Every structure is written in structure tokens, then in C-alpha cells.
Amino acid sequence: MRRLFAAVLLVVALAGCAAEPDPPPPAFNATDVMFLQMSLDYIGQGDQVVALAERRAGDPRVRALAIELRGQWQGESATMRRWLTGWQQPPSADPAAGAHAGHGELHSLRPSDLAELEAAKGTDFDRTAVSLLLGHLHNCVELTRMEATGGQYPPAKALAETMTRQRQGQIQRMLALAA
């Protein structure tokens, strides 16, 4: 009887060991990766505009906003790169892979945009810089909305929420400058 009881206990114990729990869901998803990669790309593009505005803006409010943006972008990009590295994901998507297909409504800064800004002088420079940054920040807000609705990684979603609030405030300030 003892042997039968021991055998039953052994079978039950082994059966419990054989059933492994389902693996936890990944901490991040493709939307998180795309949001971070595209945001890093946009930060890189916008940094070209703010670098010029820091040096050449005639209106101190434009210069101050450029300095503010650069500071924010440095902190955000460091965080984004750290997450992507931790997930063993590249900081930018392979453009040949079409990873960001379907996001054609988000426009990148073109070389001609930057050439126009570099050639502009005085108040024309300020107007052009503000115009480029307005479009750029609008696209950044669209990226944050993509993360808010489709992302999975809670810290990335929280960063997107913070970025949305900050960018919307900056857009309002720029609209006042453009008026």
C-alpha cells in the first residue's frame, strides 16, 4: 500500500513538473520599437534645425525654444537608445525593410528645407525655423499617439504621454510666435 501511495505521489509530482507555465508576454512590442526608432530619427532631423536656431535666431524666444528642445531631445534620445539596446533592437529601422510603411502622412525634413533655412536671414530665418519646427513637432505628436494606442511597454507609453504634453505646449508657443 505504501509503495502504491508513493508511486501515485511520484506520478502526480512529475506531472506537475512537466507542465511549464506559459512564458510571460514580451515587455515590448513592435509598436514600441517603431515609436522609439522613428522618434530617434525625428530627433536627429529636428536637431539640425534647433542647432541653426540656437546660433542664428534673431528673436530670443525662438532661440530659447531651440535650446529647450535640444535639452529635451538629448534626455529622450538617451532613454530611447537605452531601451532599444536592452531589447537588442537597432536604433533605426532598416529602410529597405519597409518597417515604417504606412506612415507616409508623417513627413521628414527634406534637404531642401534645411537649405532654405540655412539661406534665410533675419526675421525670414526665424519664420522659416518656426514653420519647420511646427511641422516637425506636429509629426512628433502623431508618433506619440501611435505609441499611446498600440504600444505595450509602460515606460514608453508614459514617455509618449509626457512628450505629447510638452510638444503640444511648444506648438502653442510657436503658433503665438508665428502670428
mmCIF file of C-alpha atoms in Angstrom:
data_model
loop_
_atom_site.group_PDB
_atom_site.id
_atom_site.type_symbol
_atom_site.label_atom_id
_atom_site.label_comp_id
_atom_site.label_asym_id
_atom_site.label_seq_id
_atom_site.Cartn_x
_atom_site.Cartn_y
_atom_site.Cartn_z
ATOM 1 C CA MET A 1 0.000 0.000 0.000
ATOM 2 C CA ARG A 2 2.840 2.337 0.870
ATOM 3 C CA ARG A 3 4.507 1.579 -2.448
ATOM 4 C CA LEU A 4 1.282 2.296 -4.323
ATOM 5 C CA PHE A 5 0.821 5.560 -2.447
ATOM 6 C CA ALA A 6 4.456 6.563 -3.114
ATOM 7 C CA ALA A 7 4.077 5.708 -6.810
ATOM 8 C CA VAL A 8 0.911 7.811 -7.092
ATOM 9 C CA LEU A 9 2.644 10.727 -5.351
ATOM 10 C CA LEU A 10 5.614 10.401 -7.686
ATOM 11 C CA VAL A 11 3.376 10.417 -10.789
ATOM 12 C CA VAL A 12 1.454 13.445 -9.529
ATOM 13 C CA ALA A 13 4.672 15.289 -8.671
ATOM 14 C CA LEU A 14 6.225 14.548 -12.048
ATOM 15 C CA ALA A 15 3.068 15.578 -13.868
ATOM 16 C CA GLY A 16 3.208 18.922 -12.084
ATOM 17 C CA CYS A 17 6.823 19.379 -13.138
ATOM 18 C CA ALA A 18 6.143 18.584 -16.771
ATOM 19 C CA ALA A 19 3.591 21.343 -17.260
ATOM 20 C CA GLU A 20 5.610 24.521 -17.651
ATOM 21 C CA PRO A 21 3.812 27.816 -17.278
ATOM 22 C CA ASP A 22 3.257 29.923 -20.349
ATOM 23 C CA PRO A 23 6.120 32.338 -20.901
ATOM 24 C CA PRO A 24 5.345 35.904 -19.896
ATOM 25 C CA PRO A 25 4.393 38.207 -22.749
ATOM 26 C CA PRO A 26 7.265 40.282 -24.088
ATOM 27 C CA ALA A 27 7.856 43.516 -22.238
ATOM 28 C CA PHE A 28 7.620 45.426 -25.508
ATOM 29 C CA ASN A 29 6.032 45.072 -28.923
ATOM 30 C CA ALA A 30 6.719 46.153 -32.494
ATOM 31 C CA THR A 31 4.874 49.449 -31.963
ATOM 32 C CA ASP A 32 7.178 50.316 -29.055
ATOM 33 C CA VAL A 33 10.229 49.608 -31.209
ATOM 34 C CA MET A 34 8.858 51.575 -34.165
ATOM 35 C CA PHE A 35 7.932 54.531 -31.932
ATOM 36 C CA LEU A 36 11.427 54.694 -30.462
ATOM 37 C CA GLN A 37 13.204 54.243 -33.795
ATOM 38 C CA MET A 38 11.075 56.830 -35.572
ATOM 39 C CA SER A 39 11.358 59.242 -32.643
ATOM 40 C CA LEU A 40 15.147 58.955 -32.722
ATOM 41 C CA ASP A 41 15.090 59.691 -36.443
ATOM 42 C CA TYR A 42 12.847 62.728 -35.897
ATOM 43 C CA ILE A 43 15.016 63.973 -33.046
ATOM 44 C CA GLY A 44 18.057 63.752 -35.313
ATOM 45 C CA GLN A 45 16.301 65.730 -38.030
ATOM 46 C CA GLY A 46 14.929 68.351 -35.652
ATOM 47 C CA ASP A 47 18.315 68.762 -34.029
ATOM 48 C CA GLN A 48 19.645 70.171 -37.298
ATOM 49 C CA VAL A 49 17.004 72.915 -37.181
ATOM 50 C CA VAL A 50 17.456 73.747 -33.497
ATOM 51 C CA ALA A 51 21.253 73.850 -33.856
ATOM 52 C CA LEU A 52 20.872 76.558 -36.502
ATOM 53 C CA ALA A 53 18.188 78.371 -34.485
ATOM 54 C CA GLU A 54 20.357 78.414 -31.364
ATOM 55 C CA ARG A 55 23.083 80.228 -33.286
ATOM 56 C CA ARG A 56 21.138 82.388 -35.716
ATOM 57 C CA ALA A 57 17.656 83.195 -34.424
ATOM 58 C CA GLY A 58 17.096 86.918 -34.047
ATOM 59 C CA ASP A 59 14.105 86.512 -31.737
ATOM 60 C CA PRO A 60 15.292 85.418 -28.277
ATOM 61 C CA ARG A 61 12.067 83.413 -27.846
ATOM 62 C CA VAL A 62 12.948 81.290 -30.890
ATOM 63 C CA ARG A 63 16.465 80.781 -29.560
ATOM 64 C CA ALA A 64 15.155 79.847 -26.092
ATOM 65 C CA LEU A 65 12.732 77.341 -27.575
ATOM 66 C CA ALA A 66 15.526 75.787 -29.642
ATOM 67 C CA ILE A 67 17.667 75.394 -26.517
ATOM 68 C CA GLU A 68 14.717 73.878 -24.640
ATOM 69 C CA LEU A 69 14.018 71.390 -27.435
ATOM 70 C CA ARG A 70 17.642 70.325 -27.696
ATOM 71 C CA GLY A 71 17.789 69.648 -23.958
ATOM 72 C CA GLN A 72 14.597 67.593 -24.030
ATOM 73 C CA TRP A 73 15.694 65.649 -27.072
ATOM 74 C CA GLN A 74 19.054 64.762 -25.528
ATOM 75 C CA GLY A 75 17.373 63.219 -22.497
ATOM 76 C CA GLU A 76 14.680 61.480 -24.516
ATOM 77 C CA SER A 77 17.088 60.046 -27.054
ATOM 78 C CA ALA A 78 19.381 58.657 -24.333
ATOM 79 C CA THR A 79 16.414 56.863 -22.764
ATOM 80 C CA MET A 80 15.174 55.578 -26.121
ATOM 81 C CA ARG A 81 18.601 54.244 -27.094
ATOM 82 C CA ARG A 82 18.968 52.526 -23.713
ATOM 83 C CA TRP A 83 15.632 50.733 -24.134
ATOM 84 C CA LEU A 84 16.369 49.662 -27.700
ATOM 85 C CA THR A 85 19.814 48.404 -26.689
ATOM 86 C CA GLY A 86 18.291 46.470 -23.792
ATOM 87 C CA TRP A 87 15.821 44.872 -26.184
ATOM 88 C CA GLN A 88 18.615 44.120 -28.654
ATOM 89 C CA GLN A 89 16.940 46.302 -31.273
ATOM 90 C CA PRO A 90 18.781 48.725 -33.582
ATOM 91 C CA PRO A 91 18.340 52.466 -33.005
ATOM 92 C CA SER A 92 16.946 52.823 -36.511
ATOM 93 C CA ALA A 93 14.970 50.503 -38.728
ATOM 94 C CA ASP A 94 16.375 49.124 -41.935
ATOM 95 C CA PRO A 95 14.905 51.485 -44.556
ATOM 96 C CA ALA A 96 14.920 48.675 -47.118
ATOM 97 C CA ALA A 97 12.754 46.523 -44.860
ATOM 98 C CA GLY A 98 9.767 48.878 -45.098
ATOM 99 C CA ALA A 99 9.340 48.736 -41.331
ATOM 100 C CA HIS A 100 7.657 52.121 -41.293
ATOM 101 C CA ALA A 101 5.490 51.686 -44.361
ATOM 102 C CA GLY A 102 2.035 53.108 -43.861
ATOM 103 C CA HIS A 103 3.272 56.168 -42.021
ATOM 104 C CA GLY A 104 3.548 58.288 -45.142
ATOM 105 C CA GLU A 105 1.488 61.047 -43.569
ATOM 106 C CA LEU A 106 4.479 61.836 -41.362
ATOM 107 C CA HIS A 107 6.897 63.897 -43.383
ATOM 108 C CA SER A 108 10.601 64.070 -42.771
ATOM 109 C CA LEU A 109 12.575 67.244 -43.125
ATOM 110 C CA ARG A 110 13.972 67.397 -46.638
ATOM 111 C CA PRO A 111 17.454 68.591 -47.529
ATOM 112 C CA SER A 112 15.790 71.479 -49.390
ATOM 113 C CA ASP A 113 14.052 72.535 -46.143
ATOM 114 C CA LEU A 114 17.390 72.752 -44.372
ATOM 115 C CA ALA A 115 18.990 74.540 -47.330
ATOM 116 C CA GLU A 116 16.183 77.112 -47.269
ATOM 117 C CA LEU A 117 16.707 77.644 -43.541
ATOM 118 C CA GLU A 118 20.467 77.985 -43.938
ATOM 119 C CA ALA A 119 19.984 80.594 -46.690
ATOM 120 C CA ALA A 120 17.404 82.632 -44.746
ATOM 121 C CA LYS A 121 18.409 85.820 -42.929
ATOM 122 C CA GLY A 122 16.928 87.885 -40.103
ATOM 123 C CA THR A 123 13.188 87.605 -39.495
ATOM 124 C CA ASP A 124 12.885 85.329 -42.538
ATOM 125 C CA PHE A 125 15.191 82.889 -40.738
ATOM 126 C CA ASP A 126 13.026 82.999 -37.609
ATOM 127 C CA ARG A 127 9.807 82.467 -39.598
ATOM 128 C CA THR A 128 11.300 79.557 -41.528
ATOM 129 C CA ALA A 129 12.701 77.925 -38.376
ATOM 130 C CA VAL A 130 9.359 78.249 -36.575
ATOM 131 C CA SER A 131 7.493 76.859 -39.584
ATOM 132 C CA LEU A 132 9.803 73.847 -39.873
ATOM 133 C CA LEU A 133 9.661 73.180 -36.147
ATOM 134 C CA LEU A 134 5.859 73.441 -36.089
ATOM 135 C CA GLY A 135 5.556 70.732 -38.725
ATOM 136 C CA HIS A 136 8.231 68.690 -37.036
ATOM 137 C CA LEU A 137 6.580 68.849 -33.605
ATOM 138 C CA HIS A 138 3.199 68.008 -35.118
ATOM 139 C CA ASN A 139 4.727 64.816 -36.536
ATOM 140 C CA CYS A 140 6.265 64.045 -33.146
ATOM 141 C CA VAL A 141 2.807 64.284 -31.553
ATOM 142 C CA GLU A 142 1.441 61.887 -34.177
ATOM 143 C CA LEU A 143 4.184 59.399 -33.258
ATOM 144 C CA THR A 144 3.321 59.668 -29.571
ATOM 145 C CA ARG A 145 -0.327 58.934 -30.365
ATOM 146 C CA MET A 146 0.732 55.807 -32.238
ATOM 147 C CA GLU A 147 2.569 54.637 -29.121
ATOM 148 C CA ALA A 148 -0.331 55.540 -26.828
ATOM 149 C CA THR A 149 -2.765 53.395 -28.811
ATOM 150 C CA GLY A 150 -0.550 50.477 -29.834
ATOM 151 C CA GLY A 151 2.452 50.328 -27.539
ATOM 152 C CA GLN A 152 2.881 47.784 -24.769
ATOM 153 C CA TYR A 153 5.904 48.882 -22.715
ATOM 154 C CA PRO A 154 4.531 51.029 -19.862
ATOM 155 C CA PRO A 155 7.590 53.321 -19.561
ATOM 156 C CA ALA A 156 7.494 54.022 -23.333
ATOM 157 C CA LYS A 157 3.785 54.791 -23.118
ATOM 158 C CA ALA A 158 4.471 57.146 -20.190
ATOM 159 C CA LEU A 159 7.268 58.832 -22.149
ATOM 160 C CA ALA A 160 4.914 59.253 -25.108
ATOM 161 C CA GLU A 161 2.326 60.887 -22.839
ATOM 162 C CA THR A 162 4.914 63.297 -21.443
ATOM 163 C CA MET A 163 6.195 64.081 -24.933
ATOM 164 C CA THR A 164 2.642 64.777 -26.134
ATOM 165 C CA ARG A 165 2.038 67.313 -23.357
ATOM 166 C CA GLN A 166 5.393 69.003 -23.871
ATOM 167 C CA ARG A 167 5.133 69.148 -27.669
ATOM 168 C CA GLN A 168 1.579 70.488 -27.583
ATOM 169 C CA GLY A 169 2.688 73.282 -25.266
ATOM 170 C CA GLN A 170 5.636 74.054 -27.514
ATOM 171 C CA ILE A 171 3.378 74.070 -30.574
ATOM 172 C CA GLN A 172 1.110 76.622 -28.873
ATOM 173 C CA ARG A 173 4.093 78.836 -28.072
ATOM 174 C CA MET A 174 5.329 78.594 -31.661
ATOM 175 C CA LEU A 175 1.902 79.419 -33.043
ATOM 176 C CA ALA A 176 1.994 82.588 -30.951
ATOM 177 C CA LEU A 177 5.425 83.387 -32.416
ATOM 178 C CA ALA A 178 4.170 82.759 -35.942
ATOM 179 C CA ALA A 179 1.158 85.065 -35.526
#
